[in-house]
Each structure stands twice: as structure tokens, then as C-alpha cells.
mmCIF file with all atom_site columns, C-alpha atoms in Angstrom:
data_model
loop_
_atom_site.group_PDB
_atom_site.id
_atom_site.type_symbol
_atom_site.label_atom_id
_atom_site.label_alt_id
_atom_site.label_comp_id
_atom_site.label_asym_id
_atom_site.label_entity_id
_atom_site.label_seq_id
_atom_site.pdbx_PDB_ins_code
_atom_site.Cartn_x
_atom_site.Cartn_y
_atom_site.Cartn_z
_atom_site.occupancy
_atom_site.B_iso_or_equiv
_atom_site.pdbx_formal_charge
_atom_site.auth_seq_id
_atom_site.auth_comp_id
_atom_site.auth_asym_id
_atom_site.auth_atom_id
_atom_site.pdbx_PDB_model_num
ATOM 1   C CA . UNK A 1 1   ? 57.210 160.997 99.121  1.00 95.00 ? 180 UNK A CA 1
ATOM 2   C CA . UNK A 1 2   ? 59.773 162.736 96.929  1.00 97.00 ? 181 UNK A CA 1
ATOM 3   C CA . UNK A 1 3   ? 58.295 164.603 93.976  1.00 97.00 ? 182 UNK A CA 1
ATOM 4   C CA . UNK A 1 4   ? 60.319 165.069 90.806  1.00 98.00 ? 183 UNK A CA 1
ATOM 5   C CA . UNK A 1 5   ? 59.470 168.129 88.741  1.00 98.00 ? 184 UNK A CA 1
ATOM 6   C CA . UNK A 1 6   ? 60.850 167.863 85.226  1.00 98.00 ? 185 UNK A CA 1
ATOM 7   C CA . UNK A 1 7   ? 60.947 170.722 82.738  1.00 97.00 ? 186 UNK A CA 1
ATOM 8   C CA . UNK A 1 8   ? 60.163 171.479 80.051  1.00 98.00 ? 187 UNK A CA 1
ATOM 9   C CA . UNK A 1 9   ? 57.452 168.943 79.245  1.00 98.00 ? 188 UNK A CA 1
ATOM 10  C CA . UNK A 1 10  ? 58.316 169.268 75.574  1.00 97.00 ? 189 UNK A CA 1
ATOM 11  C CA . UNK A 1 11  ? 60.681 171.188 73.353  1.00 97.00 ? 190 UNK A CA 1
ATOM 12  C CA . UNK A 1 12  ? 61.348 171.662 69.665  1.00 96.00 ? 191 UNK A CA 1
ATOM 13  C CA . UNK A 1 13  ? 64.943 171.777 68.548  1.00 96.00 ? 192 UNK A CA 1
ATOM 14  C CA . UNK A 1 14  ? 67.054 171.446 65.436  1.00 95.00 ? 193 UNK A CA 1
ATOM 15  C CA . UNK A 1 15  ? 69.863 169.043 64.682  1.00 95.00 ? 194 UNK A CA 1
ATOM 16  C CA . UNK A 1 16  ? 73.033 170.474 66.168  1.00 96.00 ? 195 UNK A CA 1
ATOM 17  C CA . UNK A 1 17  ? 71.250 172.415 68.928  1.00 96.00 ? 196 UNK A CA 1
ATOM 18  C CA . UNK A 1 18  ? 72.279 172.238 72.556  1.00 97.00 ? 197 UNK A CA 1
ATOM 19  C CA . UNK A 1 19  ? 69.414 170.924 74.677  1.00 97.00 ? 198 UNK A CA 1
ATOM 20  C CA . UNK A 1 20  ? 69.011 171.113 78.448  1.00 98.00 ? 199 UNK A CA 1
ATOM 21  C CA . UNK A 1 21  ? 66.413 169.292 80.551  1.00 98.00 ? 200 UNK A CA 1
ATOM 22  C CA . UNK A 1 22  ? 66.011 169.879 84.276  1.00 98.00 ? 201 UNK A CA 1
ATOM 23  C CA . UNK A 1 23  ? 64.686 167.805 87.160  1.00 98.00 ? 202 UNK A CA 1
ATOM 24  C CA . UNK A 1 24  ? 64.047 169.250 90.576  1.00 98.00 ? 203 UNK A CA 1
ATOM 25  C CA . UNK A 1 25  ? 63.526 167.049 93.626  1.00 98.00 ? 204 UNK A CA 1
ATOM 26  C CA . UNK A 1 26  ? 61.206 168.108 96.437  1.00 98.00 ? 205 UNK A CA 1
ATOM 27  C CA . UNK A 1 27  ? 63.910 167.179 98.934  1.00 98.00 ? 206 UNK A CA 1
ATOM 28  C CA . UNK A 1 28  ? 67.584 166.327 98.763  1.00 98.00 ? 207 UNK A CA 1
ATOM 29  C CA . UNK A 1 29  ? 68.434 163.038 97.065  1.00 97.00 ? 208 UNK A CA 1
ATOM 30  C CA . UNK A 1 30  ? 72.250 163.300 97.023  1.00 97.00 ? 209 UNK A CA 1
ATOM 31  C CA . UNK A 1 31  ? 73.180 162.044 93.533  1.00 96.00 ? 210 UNK A CA 1
ATOM 32  C CA . UNK A 1 32  ? 70.622 159.214 93.465  1.00 97.00 ? 211 UNK A CA 1
ATOM 33  C CA . UNK A 1 33  ? 69.284 160.123 90.047  1.00 97.00 ? 212 UNK A CA 1
ATOM 34  C CA . UNK A 1 34  ? 69.262 158.499 86.644  1.00 98.00 ? 213 UNK A CA 1
ATOM 35  C CA . UNK A 1 35  ? 68.267 159.727 83.188  1.00 98.00 ? 214 UNK A CA 1
ATOM 36  C CA . UNK A 1 36  ? 66.467 157.561 80.635  1.00 98.00 ? 215 UNK A CA 1
ATOM 37  C CA . UNK A 1 37  ? 65.639 157.873 76.962  1.00 98.00 ? 216 UNK A CA 1
ATOM 38  C CA . UNK A 1 38  ? 62.524 156.277 75.524  1.00 98.00 ? 217 UNK A CA 1
ATOM 39  C CA . UNK A 1 39  ? 61.622 156.006 71.869  1.00 97.00 ? 218 UNK A CA 1
ATOM 40  C CA . UNK A 1 40  ? 58.101 155.120 70.698  1.00 95.00 ? 219 UNK A CA 1
ATOM 41  C CA . UNK A 1 41  ? 57.265 151.451 71.186  1.00 95.00 ? 220 UNK A CA 1
ATOM 42  C CA . UNK A 1 42  ? 60.531 150.758 72.999  1.00 97.00 ? 221 UNK A CA 1
ATOM 43  C CA . UNK A 1 43  ? 61.594 150.198 76.581  1.00 98.00 ? 222 UNK A CA 1
ATOM 44  C CA . UNK A 1 44  ? 63.460 153.016 78.319  1.00 98.00 ? 223 UNK A CA 1
ATOM 45  C CA . UNK A 1 45  ? 67.238 153.048 77.995  1.00 97.00 ? 224 UNK A CA 1
ATOM 46  C CA . UNK A 1 46  ? 69.560 154.327 80.711  1.00 98.00 ? 225 UNK A CA 1
ATOM 47  C CA . UNK A 1 47  ? 71.763 157.239 79.664  1.00 98.00 ? 226 UNK A CA 1
ATOM 48  C CA . UNK A 1 48  ? 73.149 158.607 82.922  1.00 98.00 ? 227 UNK A CA 1
ATOM 49  C CA . UNK A 1 49  ? 73.489 157.103 86.405  1.00 97.00 ? 228 UNK A CA 1
ATOM 50  C CA . UNK A 1 50  ? 74.528 158.618 89.727  1.00 97.00 ? 229 UNK A CA 1
ATOM 51  C CA . UNK A 1 51  ? 73.492 162.003 88.281  1.00 98.00 ? 230 UNK A CA 1
ATOM 52  C CA . UNK A 1 52  ? 76.591 162.479 86.143  1.00 98.00 ? 231 UNK A CA 1
ATOM 53  C CA . UNK A 1 53  ? 78.071 159.116 85.096  1.00 98.00 ? 232 UNK A CA 1
ATOM 54  C CA . UNK A 1 54  ? 77.667 158.166 81.456  1.00 98.00 ? 233 UNK A CA 1
ATOM 55  C CA . UNK A 1 55  ? 76.272 154.713 80.774  1.00 97.00 ? 234 UNK A CA 1
ATOM 56  C CA . UNK A 1 56  ? 78.661 152.585 78.742  1.00 96.00 ? 235 UNK A CA 1
ATOM 57  C CA . UNK A 1 57  ? 77.935 152.849 75.038  1.00 97.00 ? 236 UNK A CA 1
ATOM 58  C CA . UNK A 1 58  ? 76.050 156.133 75.290  1.00 98.00 ? 237 UNK A CA 1
ATOM 59  C CA . UNK A 1 59  ? 77.471 158.935 73.120  1.00 97.00 ? 238 UNK A CA 1
ATOM 60  C CA . UNK A 1 60  ? 79.524 161.561 74.918  1.00 98.00 ? 239 UNK A CA 1
ATOM 61  C CA . UNK A 1 61  ? 77.222 164.351 73.704  1.00 98.00 ? 240 UNK A CA 1
ATOM 62  C CA . UNK A 1 62  ? 74.991 163.316 76.621  1.00 98.00 ? 241 UNK A CA 1
ATOM 63  C CA . UNK A 1 63  ? 75.979 164.582 80.051  1.00 98.00 ? 242 UNK A CA 1
ATOM 64  C CA . UNK A 1 64  ? 74.392 164.937 83.459  1.00 98.00 ? 243 UNK A CA 1
ATOM 65  C CA . UNK A 1 65  ? 75.063 167.229 86.357  1.00 98.00 ? 244 UNK A CA 1
ATOM 66  C CA . UNK A 1 66  ? 73.692 168.206 89.724  1.00 98.00 ? 245 UNK A CA 1
ATOM 67  C CA . UNK A 1 67  ? 73.324 166.986 93.257  1.00 97.00 ? 246 UNK A CA 1
ATOM 68  C CA . UNK A 1 68  ? 70.854 167.443 96.067  1.00 97.00 ? 247 UNK A CA 1
ATOM 69  C CA . UNK A 1 69  ? 67.712 168.860 94.483  1.00 98.00 ? 248 UNK A CA 1
ATOM 70  C CA . UNK A 1 70  ? 68.696 170.234 91.066  1.00 98.00 ? 249 UNK A CA 1
ATOM 71  C CA . UNK A 1 71  ? 69.732 168.054 88.152  1.00 98.00 ? 250 UNK A CA 1
ATOM 72  C CA . UNK A 1 72  ? 70.358 168.629 84.476  1.00 98.00 ? 251 UNK A CA 1
ATOM 73  C CA . UNK A 1 73  ? 70.615 166.465 81.383  1.00 98.00 ? 252 UNK A CA 1
ATOM 74  C CA . UNK A 1 74  ? 72.412 168.145 78.495  1.00 98.00 ? 253 UNK A CA 1
ATOM 75  C CA . UNK A 1 75  ? 72.687 167.046 74.896  1.00 98.00 ? 254 UNK A CA 1
ATOM 76  C CA . UNK A 1 76  ? 75.541 169.092 73.490  1.00 97.00 ? 255 UNK A CA 1
ATOM 77  C CA . UNK A 1 77  ? 74.696 168.693 69.803  1.00 96.00 ? 256 UNK A CA 1
ATOM 78  C CA . UNK A 1 78  ? 71.328 167.149 69.053  1.00 96.00 ? 257 UNK A CA 1
ATOM 79  C CA . UNK A 1 79  ? 71.372 164.314 66.525  1.00 95.00 ? 258 UNK A CA 1
ATOM 80  C CA . UNK A 1 80  ? 68.450 162.853 64.547  1.00 93.00 ? 259 UNK A CA 1
ATOM 81  C CA . UNK A 1 81  ? 68.437 159.710 66.676  1.00 95.00 ? 260 UNK A CA 1
ATOM 82  C CA . UNK A 1 82  ? 68.041 161.777 69.860  1.00 96.00 ? 261 UNK A CA 1
ATOM 83  C CA . UNK A 1 83  ? 64.448 162.736 69.167  1.00 92.00 ? 262 UNK A CA 1
ATOM 84  C CA . UNK A 1 84  ? 62.696 160.865 71.963  1.00 97.00 ? 263 UNK A CA 1
ATOM 85  C CA . UNK A 1 85  ? 61.195 161.318 75.413  1.00 98.00 ? 264 UNK A CA 1
ATOM 86  C CA . UNK A 1 86  ? 63.516 161.689 78.395  1.00 98.00 ? 265 UNK A CA 1
ATOM 87  C CA . UNK A 1 87  ? 62.796 160.881 82.036  1.00 98.00 ? 266 UNK A CA 1
ATOM 88  C CA . UNK A 1 88  ? 64.622 161.360 85.293  1.00 98.00 ? 267 UNK A CA 1
ATOM 89  C CA . UNK A 1 89  ? 64.270 158.836 88.123  1.00 98.00 ? 268 UNK A CA 1
ATOM 90  C CA . UNK A 1 90  ? 65.050 159.385 91.793  1.00 97.00 ? 269 UNK A CA 1
ATOM 91  C CA . UNK A 1 91  ? 66.083 156.201 93.583  1.00 96.00 ? 270 UNK A CA 1
ATOM 92  C CA . UNK A 1 92  ? 66.998 157.714 96.929  1.00 95.00 ? 271 UNK A CA 1
ATOM 93  C CA . UNK A 1 93  ? 63.993 156.350 98.782  1.00 94.00 ? 272 UNK A CA 1
ATOM 94  C CA . UNK A 1 94  ? 60.751 154.468 98.267  1.00 94.00 ? 273 UNK A CA 1
ATOM 95  C CA . UNK A 1 95  ? 58.480 155.167 96.580  1.00 95.00 ? 274 UNK A CA 1
ATOM 96  C CA . UNK A 1 96  ? 60.792 155.728 93.639  1.00 96.00 ? 275 UNK A CA 1
ATOM 97  C CA . UNK A 1 97  ? 59.571 158.521 91.397  1.00 97.00 ? 276 UNK A CA 1
ATOM 98  C CA . UNK A 1 98  ? 60.037 159.545 87.782  1.00 98.00 ? 277 UNK A CA 1
ATOM 99  C CA . UNK A 1 99  ? 59.833 163.006 86.355  1.00 98.00 ? 278 UNK A CA 1
ATOM 100 C CA . UNK A 1 100 ? 56.886 163.685 84.059  1.00 98.00 ? 279 UNK A CA 1
ATOM 101 C CA . UNK A 1 101 ? 59.028 163.347 80.932  1.00 98.00 ? 280 UNK A CA 1
ATOM 102 C CA . UNK A 1 102 ? 60.356 165.710 78.269  1.00 98.00 ? 281 UNK A CA 1
ATOM 103 C CA . UNK A 1 103 ? 59.472 165.058 74.656  1.00 98.00 ? 282 UNK A CA 1
ATOM 104 C CA . UNK A 1 104 ? 62.178 166.324 72.318  1.00 98.00 ? 283 UNK A CA 1
ATOM 105 C CA . UNK A 1 105 ? 60.753 167.020 68.865  1.00 95.00 ? 284 UNK A CA 1
ATOM 106 C CA . UNK A 1 106 ? 62.174 168.142 65.570  1.00 86.00 ? 285 UNK A CA 1
ATOM 107 C CA . UNK A 1 107 ? 61.861 171.836 64.802  1.00 85.00 ? 286 UNK A CA 1
ATOM 108 C CA . UNK B 2 1   ? 73.452 139.058 77.476  1.00 96.00 ? 137 UNK B CA 1
ATOM 109 C CA . UNK B 2 2   ? 70.923 140.241 80.037  1.00 97.00 ? 138 UNK B CA 1
ATOM 110 C CA . UNK B 2 3   ? 67.352 139.387 79.119  1.00 98.00 ? 139 UNK B CA 1
ATOM 111 C CA . UNK B 2 4   ? 64.138 140.178 80.944  1.00 98.00 ? 140 UNK B CA 1
ATOM 112 C CA . UNK B 2 5   ? 60.984 138.684 79.456  1.00 98.00 ? 141 UNK B CA 1
ATOM 113 C CA . UNK B 2 6   ? 57.614 139.624 80.889  1.00 98.00 ? 142 UNK B CA 1
ATOM 114 C CA . UNK B 2 7   ? 54.457 137.558 80.474  1.00 98.00 ? 143 UNK B CA 1
ATOM 115 C CA . UNK B 2 8   ? 50.986 137.196 81.912  1.00 98.00 ? 144 UNK B CA 1
ATOM 116 C CA . UNK B 2 9   ? 49.345 140.348 80.622  1.00 97.00 ? 145 UNK B CA 1
ATOM 117 C CA . UNK B 2 10  ? 45.957 140.435 78.972  1.00 98.00 ? 146 UNK B CA 1
ATOM 118 C CA . UNK B 2 11  ? 42.401 141.711 79.128  1.00 98.00 ? 147 UNK B CA 1
ATOM 119 C CA . UNK B 2 12  ? 40.771 141.436 82.554  1.00 98.00 ? 148 UNK B CA 1
ATOM 120 C CA . UNK B 2 13  ? 37.548 142.756 84.049  1.00 98.00 ? 149 UNK B CA 1
ATOM 121 C CA . UNK B 2 14  ? 37.585 145.349 86.820  1.00 98.00 ? 150 UNK B CA 1
ATOM 122 C CA . UNK B 2 15  ? 37.858 143.762 90.248  1.00 98.00 ? 151 UNK B CA 1
ATOM 123 C CA . UNK B 2 16  ? 39.559 140.624 88.953  1.00 98.00 ? 152 UNK B CA 1
ATOM 124 C CA . UNK B 2 17  ? 43.141 139.456 89.403  1.00 98.00 ? 153 UNK B CA 1
ATOM 125 C CA . UNK B 2 18  ? 46.151 138.857 87.208  1.00 98.00 ? 154 UNK B CA 1
ATOM 126 C CA . UNK B 2 19  ? 49.672 137.594 87.845  1.00 98.00 ? 155 UNK B CA 1
ATOM 127 C CA . UNK B 2 20  ? 52.602 138.895 85.851  1.00 98.00 ? 156 UNK B CA 1
ATOM 128 C CA . UNK B 2 21  ? 55.913 137.074 85.524  1.00 98.00 ? 157 UNK B CA 1
ATOM 129 C CA . UNK B 2 22  ? 59.376 138.169 84.476  1.00 98.00 ? 158 UNK B CA 1
ATOM 130 C CA . UNK B 2 23  ? 61.941 135.575 83.436  1.00 98.00 ? 159 UNK B CA 1
ATOM 131 C CA . UNK B 2 24  ? 65.510 136.765 83.878  1.00 98.00 ? 160 UNK B CA 1
ATOM 132 C CA . UNK B 2 25  ? 68.683 135.468 82.254  1.00 98.00 ? 161 UNK B CA 1
ATOM 133 C CA . UNK B 2 26  ? 72.219 136.550 81.496  1.00 98.00 ? 162 UNK B CA 1
ATOM 134 C CA . UNK B 2 27  ? 73.093 137.663 85.033  1.00 97.00 ? 163 UNK B CA 1
ATOM 135 C CA . UNK B 2 28  ? 73.133 136.314 88.588  1.00 97.00 ? 164 UNK B CA 1
ATOM 136 C CA . UNK B 2 29  ? 69.510 136.981 89.471  1.00 97.00 ? 165 UNK B CA 1
ATOM 137 C CA . UNK B 2 30  ? 69.867 136.775 93.248  1.00 94.00 ? 166 UNK B CA 1
ATOM 138 C CA . UNK B 2 31  ? 72.605 139.418 93.255  1.00 96.00 ? 167 UNK B CA 1
ATOM 139 C CA . UNK B 2 32  ? 70.175 142.202 92.420  1.00 97.00 ? 168 UNK B CA 1
ATOM 140 C CA . UNK B 2 33  ? 66.962 143.844 93.478  1.00 97.00 ? 169 UNK B CA 1
ATOM 141 C CA . UNK B 2 34  ? 64.209 143.953 90.876  1.00 97.00 ? 170 UNK B CA 1
ATOM 142 C CA . UNK B 2 35  ? 61.313 146.263 90.059  1.00 98.00 ? 171 UNK B CA 1
ATOM 143 C CA . UNK B 2 36  ? 58.067 146.664 88.173  1.00 98.00 ? 172 UNK B CA 1
ATOM 144 C CA . UNK B 2 37  ? 57.414 149.904 86.294  1.00 98.00 ? 173 UNK B CA 1
ATOM 145 C CA . UNK B 2 38  ? 54.283 150.686 84.294  1.00 98.00 ? 174 UNK B CA 1
ATOM 146 C CA . UNK B 2 39  ? 53.280 153.078 81.555  1.00 98.00 ? 175 UNK B CA 1
ATOM 147 C CA . UNK B 2 40  ? 49.669 153.866 80.807  1.00 98.00 ? 176 UNK B CA 1
ATOM 148 C CA . UNK B 2 41  ? 48.878 154.461 77.117  1.00 97.00 ? 177 UNK B CA 1
ATOM 149 C CA . UNK B 2 42  ? 50.341 157.785 76.037  1.00 96.00 ? 178 UNK B CA 1
ATOM 150 C CA . UNK B 2 43  ? 51.546 158.601 79.560  1.00 97.00 ? 179 UNK B CA 1
ATOM 151 C CA . UNK B 2 44  ? 54.793 158.670 81.489  1.00 98.00 ? 180 UNK B CA 1
ATOM 152 C CA . UNK B 2 45  ? 56.622 156.068 83.519  1.00 98.00 ? 181 UNK B CA 1
ATOM 153 C CA . UNK B 2 46  ? 55.357 155.086 86.960  1.00 98.00 ? 182 UNK B CA 1
ATOM 154 C CA . UNK B 2 47  ? 57.321 152.939 89.404  1.00 98.00 ? 183 UNK B CA 1
ATOM 155 C CA . UNK B 2 48  ? 55.037 150.234 90.819  1.00 98.00 ? 184 UNK B CA 1
ATOM 156 C CA . UNK B 2 49  ? 57.056 148.062 93.180  1.00 97.00 ? 185 UNK B CA 1
ATOM 157 C CA . UNK B 2 50  ? 60.536 146.851 94.065  1.00 97.00 ? 186 UNK B CA 1
ATOM 158 C CA . UNK B 2 51  ? 62.021 143.879 95.906  1.00 97.00 ? 187 UNK B CA 1
ATOM 159 C CA . UNK B 2 52  ? 65.485 143.251 97.294  1.00 96.00 ? 188 UNK B CA 1
ATOM 160 C CA . UNK B 2 53  ? 67.564 140.198 96.444  1.00 96.00 ? 189 UNK B CA 1
ATOM 161 C CA . UNK B 2 54  ? 66.268 138.163 99.377  1.00 96.00 ? 190 UNK B CA 1
ATOM 162 C CA . UNK B 2 55  ? 62.742 139.631 99.494  1.00 96.00 ? 191 UNK B CA 1
ATOM 163 C CA . UNK B 2 56  ? 63.658 141.281 102.784 1.00 95.00 ? 192 UNK B CA 1
ATOM 164 C CA . UNK B 2 57  ? 62.942 144.807 101.554 1.00 94.00 ? 193 UNK B CA 1
ATOM 165 C CA . UNK B 2 58  ? 59.855 145.556 99.491  1.00 96.00 ? 194 UNK B CA 1
ATOM 166 C CA . UNK B 2 59  ? 58.246 148.803 98.422  1.00 95.00 ? 195 UNK B CA 1
ATOM 167 C CA . UNK B 2 60  ? 55.068 149.819 96.627  1.00 97.00 ? 196 UNK B CA 1
ATOM 168 C CA . UNK B 2 61  ? 53.646 152.907 95.017  1.00 97.00 ? 197 UNK B CA 1
ATOM 169 C CA . UNK B 2 62  ? 50.728 154.340 96.974  1.00 96.00 ? 198 UNK B CA 1
ATOM 170 C CA . UNK B 2 63  ? 48.483 153.698 93.969  1.00 97.00 ? 199 UNK B CA 1
ATOM 171 C CA . UNK B 2 64  ? 48.871 149.914 94.266  1.00 98.00 ? 200 UNK B CA 1
ATOM 172 C CA . UNK B 2 65  ? 49.590 149.385 97.960  1.00 98.00 ? 201 UNK B CA 1
ATOM 173 C CA . UNK B 2 66  ? 47.263 146.775 99.443  1.00 97.00 ? 202 UNK B CA 1
ATOM 174 C CA . UNK B 2 67  ? 46.232 145.470 96.014  1.00 98.00 ? 203 UNK B CA 1
ATOM 175 C CA . UNK B 2 68  ? 49.491 144.348 94.388  1.00 98.00 ? 204 UNK B CA 1
ATOM 176 C CA . UNK B 2 69  ? 52.108 141.949 95.768  1.00 98.00 ? 205 UNK B CA 1
ATOM 177 C CA . UNK B 2 70  ? 55.614 141.595 94.418  1.00 98.00 ? 206 UNK B CA 1
ATOM 178 C CA . UNK B 2 71  ? 57.598 138.398 94.893  1.00 98.00 ? 207 UNK B CA 1
ATOM 179 C CA . UNK B 2 72  ? 60.545 136.550 93.454  1.00 98.00 ? 208 UNK B CA 1
ATOM 180 C CA . UNK B 2 73  ? 61.809 132.991 93.129  1.00 98.00 ? 209 UNK B CA 1
ATOM 181 C CA . UNK B 2 74  ? 65.582 133.037 92.932  1.00 98.00 ? 210 UNK B CA 1
ATOM 182 C CA . UNK B 2 75  ? 65.727 129.327 92.135  1.00 98.00 ? 211 UNK B CA 1
ATOM 183 C CA . UNK B 2 76  ? 63.675 130.008 89.006  1.00 98.00 ? 212 UNK B CA 1
ATOM 184 C CA . UNK B 2 77  ? 65.274 133.376 88.162  1.00 98.00 ? 213 UNK B CA 1
ATOM 185 C CA . UNK B 2 78  ? 61.804 134.866 88.141  1.00 98.00 ? 214 UNK B CA 1
ATOM 186 C CA . UNK B 2 79  ? 60.014 137.962 89.368  1.00 98.00 ? 215 UNK B CA 1
ATOM 187 C CA . UNK B 2 80  ? 56.268 138.173 89.879  1.00 98.00 ? 216 UNK B CA 1
ATOM 188 C CA . UNK B 2 81  ? 53.541 140.747 90.392  1.00 98.00 ? 217 UNK B CA 1
ATOM 189 C CA . UNK B 2 82  ? 50.210 139.570 91.783  1.00 98.00 ? 218 UNK B CA 1
ATOM 190 C CA . UNK B 2 83  ? 47.605 142.183 90.940  1.00 98.00 ? 219 UNK B CA 1
ATOM 191 C CA . UNK B 2 84  ? 44.255 142.017 92.747  1.00 98.00 ? 220 UNK B CA 1
ATOM 192 C CA . UNK B 2 85  ? 41.186 144.250 92.660  1.00 98.00 ? 221 UNK B CA 1
ATOM 193 C CA . UNK B 2 86  ? 42.222 145.632 89.300  1.00 98.00 ? 222 UNK B CA 1
ATOM 194 C CA . UNK B 2 87  ? 40.909 148.995 88.187  1.00 98.00 ? 223 UNK B CA 1
ATOM 195 C CA . UNK B 2 88  ? 40.634 150.701 84.821  1.00 98.00 ? 224 UNK B CA 1
ATOM 196 C CA . UNK B 2 89  ? 43.491 153.008 85.839  1.00 98.00 ? 225 UNK B CA 1
ATOM 197 C CA . UNK B 2 90  ? 45.797 149.975 86.151  1.00 98.00 ? 226 UNK B CA 1
ATOM 198 C CA . UNK B 2 91  ? 45.672 149.609 82.366  1.00 98.00 ? 227 UNK B CA 1
ATOM 199 C CA . UNK B 2 92  ? 49.278 149.940 81.233  1.00 98.00 ? 228 UNK B CA 1
ATOM 200 C CA . UNK B 2 93  ? 52.337 148.306 79.773  1.00 98.00 ? 229 UNK B CA 1
ATOM 201 C CA . UNK B 2 94  ? 54.158 146.692 82.681  1.00 98.00 ? 230 UNK B CA 1
ATOM 202 C CA . UNK B 2 95  ? 57.944 146.542 82.544  1.00 98.00 ? 231 UNK B CA 1
ATOM 203 C CA . UNK B 2 96  ? 60.289 144.426 84.621  1.00 98.00 ? 232 UNK B CA 1
ATOM 204 C CA . UNK B 2 97  ? 63.534 146.240 85.445  1.00 98.00 ? 233 UNK B CA 1
ATOM 205 C CA . UNK B 2 98  ? 66.815 145.180 87.025  1.00 97.00 ? 234 UNK B CA 1
ATOM 206 C CA . UNK B 2 99  ? 68.301 147.245 89.846  1.00 96.00 ? 235 UNK B CA 1
ATOM 207 C CA . UNK B 2 100 ? 72.026 147.879 89.991  1.00 93.00 ? 236 UNK B CA 1
ATOM 208 C CA . UNK B 2 101 ? 72.245 146.946 93.674  1.00 90.00 ? 237 UNK B CA 1
ATOM 209 C CA . UNK B 2 102 ? 71.561 143.973 95.923  1.00 88.00 ? 238 UNK B CA 1
ATOM 210 C CA . UNK B 2 103 ? 69.064 145.541 98.276  1.00 87.00 ? 239 UNK B CA 1
ATOM 211 C CA . UNK B 2 104 ? 67.609 148.169 96.007  1.00 81.00 ? 240 UNK B CA 1
ATOM 212 C CA . UNK B 2 105 ? 68.500 151.830 96.112  1.00 83.00 ? 241 UNK B CA 1
ATOM 213 C CA . UNK B 2 106 ? 70.080 151.709 92.710  1.00 86.00 ? 242 UNK B CA 1
ATOM 214 C CA . UNK B 2 107 ? 68.521 152.688 89.438  1.00 89.00 ? 243 UNK B CA 1
ATOM 215 C CA . UNK B 2 108 ? 67.592 150.447 86.527  1.00 96.00 ? 244 UNK B CA 1
ATOM 216 C CA . UNK B 2 109 ? 70.205 149.299 84.051  1.00 96.00 ? 245 UNK B CA 1
ATOM 217 C CA . UNK B 2 110 ? 68.125 146.762 82.130  1.00 97.00 ? 246 UNK B CA 1
ATOM 218 C CA . UNK B 2 111 ? 64.466 146.650 81.176  1.00 98.00 ? 247 UNK B CA 1
ATOM 219 C CA . UNK B 2 112 ? 62.222 144.070 79.586  1.00 98.00 ? 248 UNK B CA 1
ATOM 220 C CA . UNK B 2 113 ? 59.968 144.855 76.640  1.00 97.00 ? 249 UNK B CA 1
ATOM 221 C CA . UNK B 2 114 ? 56.812 144.876 78.742  1.00 98.00 ? 250 UNK B CA 1
ATOM 222 C CA . UNK B 2 115 ? 53.511 143.045 78.980  1.00 98.00 ? 251 UNK B CA 1
ATOM 223 C CA . UNK B 2 116 ? 50.231 144.834 78.372  1.00 98.00 ? 252 UNK B CA 1
ATOM 224 C CA . UNK B 2 117 ? 47.480 144.756 80.972  1.00 98.00 ? 253 UNK B CA 1
ATOM 225 C CA . UNK B 2 118 ? 44.058 146.050 79.965  1.00 98.00 ? 254 UNK B CA 1
ATOM 226 C CA . UNK B 2 119 ? 41.369 146.374 82.609  1.00 98.00 ? 255 UNK B CA 1
ATOM 227 C CA . UNK B 2 120 ? 37.969 146.731 81.026  1.00 97.00 ? 256 UNK B CA 1
ATOM 228 C CA . UNK B 2 121 ? 34.496 145.241 81.169  1.00 95.00 ? 257 UNK B CA 1
#
């Protein structure tokens, strides 16, 4: 099974900060990775697909990069509505696996 | 507009069974694989199971293998999860999610709002 190690598990940041979240796969997954945002009481929402493609309607301050085993989600300038929990998902092979999540909180 | 509406959750005793359903609309259901994902209270997301468009490819998380069965009825635009031998650790909000590909191997572009399963005596 492919393990996804996501870091950090939480972070505190201010509006306007640049935020970076990392997912590391235990083996190569090409670019078969998505990033999701989840707010309390809501279903997850896709932000990034194929590691670096921006989902339609998602603000351009969100970006993804990486391939193989190392992946990054970057928020270039954190906005109030971005405070949420973020997850990566590898869909290269079954069983699919999520990262543990990163909770982004207000500093 | 894509809609995924889960139902069938509730309170069930350990060892009993429950069947979840997901009604899909707004897209051609049999053009896509589908999945179940769960989230225990206060915890992260856990993929449970996935099924290809024609039910020819199915996968399960190790935690549910042998106890849960995923199925679909393309004529009814519906996805199902039969859950047997339920345990307290199966307590979670269960989401239905749409794959971006026919046979699976894509990620999830649409999610339902979830149905809550509580396993307790």
C-alpha cells in the first residue's frame, strides 16, 4: 500500500502569508495526486488535480507542484476564507490513500 | 448540476448490518467510477471502496475488506455500500464521491454531503 505523509499537521498563519503544505508518497505515483480543502461541517472540495492543475473556479493563489514522491500545495497569499483543513489524495493504485490533513488556523 | 445524495445511515449495534445508498444526478452515471470515503468524528478522510463504471474493477480499504461490499445500479443511477459485521470503529460520516475516469484511477471531482453511521450498543 502507498502511504502518504503530509506535513505539517497544523499551522498558524496570518492573512497575506504564503503557506506551503507537503505530501510525500512512500513510492512513486507519477502525478496521480489531488489536493482538497475541507471546512467544518462541509464536504471536501477539490482544489488541484494531476498534482498541478487548478480546478475550475478555484482562485489562482492556490497552486500545486511535484511528481513522483514529493508534492506541494502553496497558497501564495492566505485569505480569510482559506482557513480550513487540507488533504492530499493519491489515486495511483488501490487502496487509495489520503494524507493525514493539515489544519490551517488564524495566527 | 452534479448532485450526489447519500442515505441509509443511522444508529446500529455492533455486529449488525447497514446498507448505504447514493443517488446521482446531473451527469452520465455509467461514464464514471464511483467511491465511498468516510470520516470518523474529528478525524481525517479515509477511502473505503471504489467501483468502475461496469463493476468490473473494485477495490477496498484493508479495514473493511471482507465486511463491506460496494455495488452500483447504472439503470437507477445509484451507488451502494453494504456494510456487515459493523464495529465501533466504523462510526463515521460516509461520503459518496465521483471519480473523473471510467474505470477509476482518477481523483474525486464531486462529493455528496454524507450520511452518518453510528455503531454503538
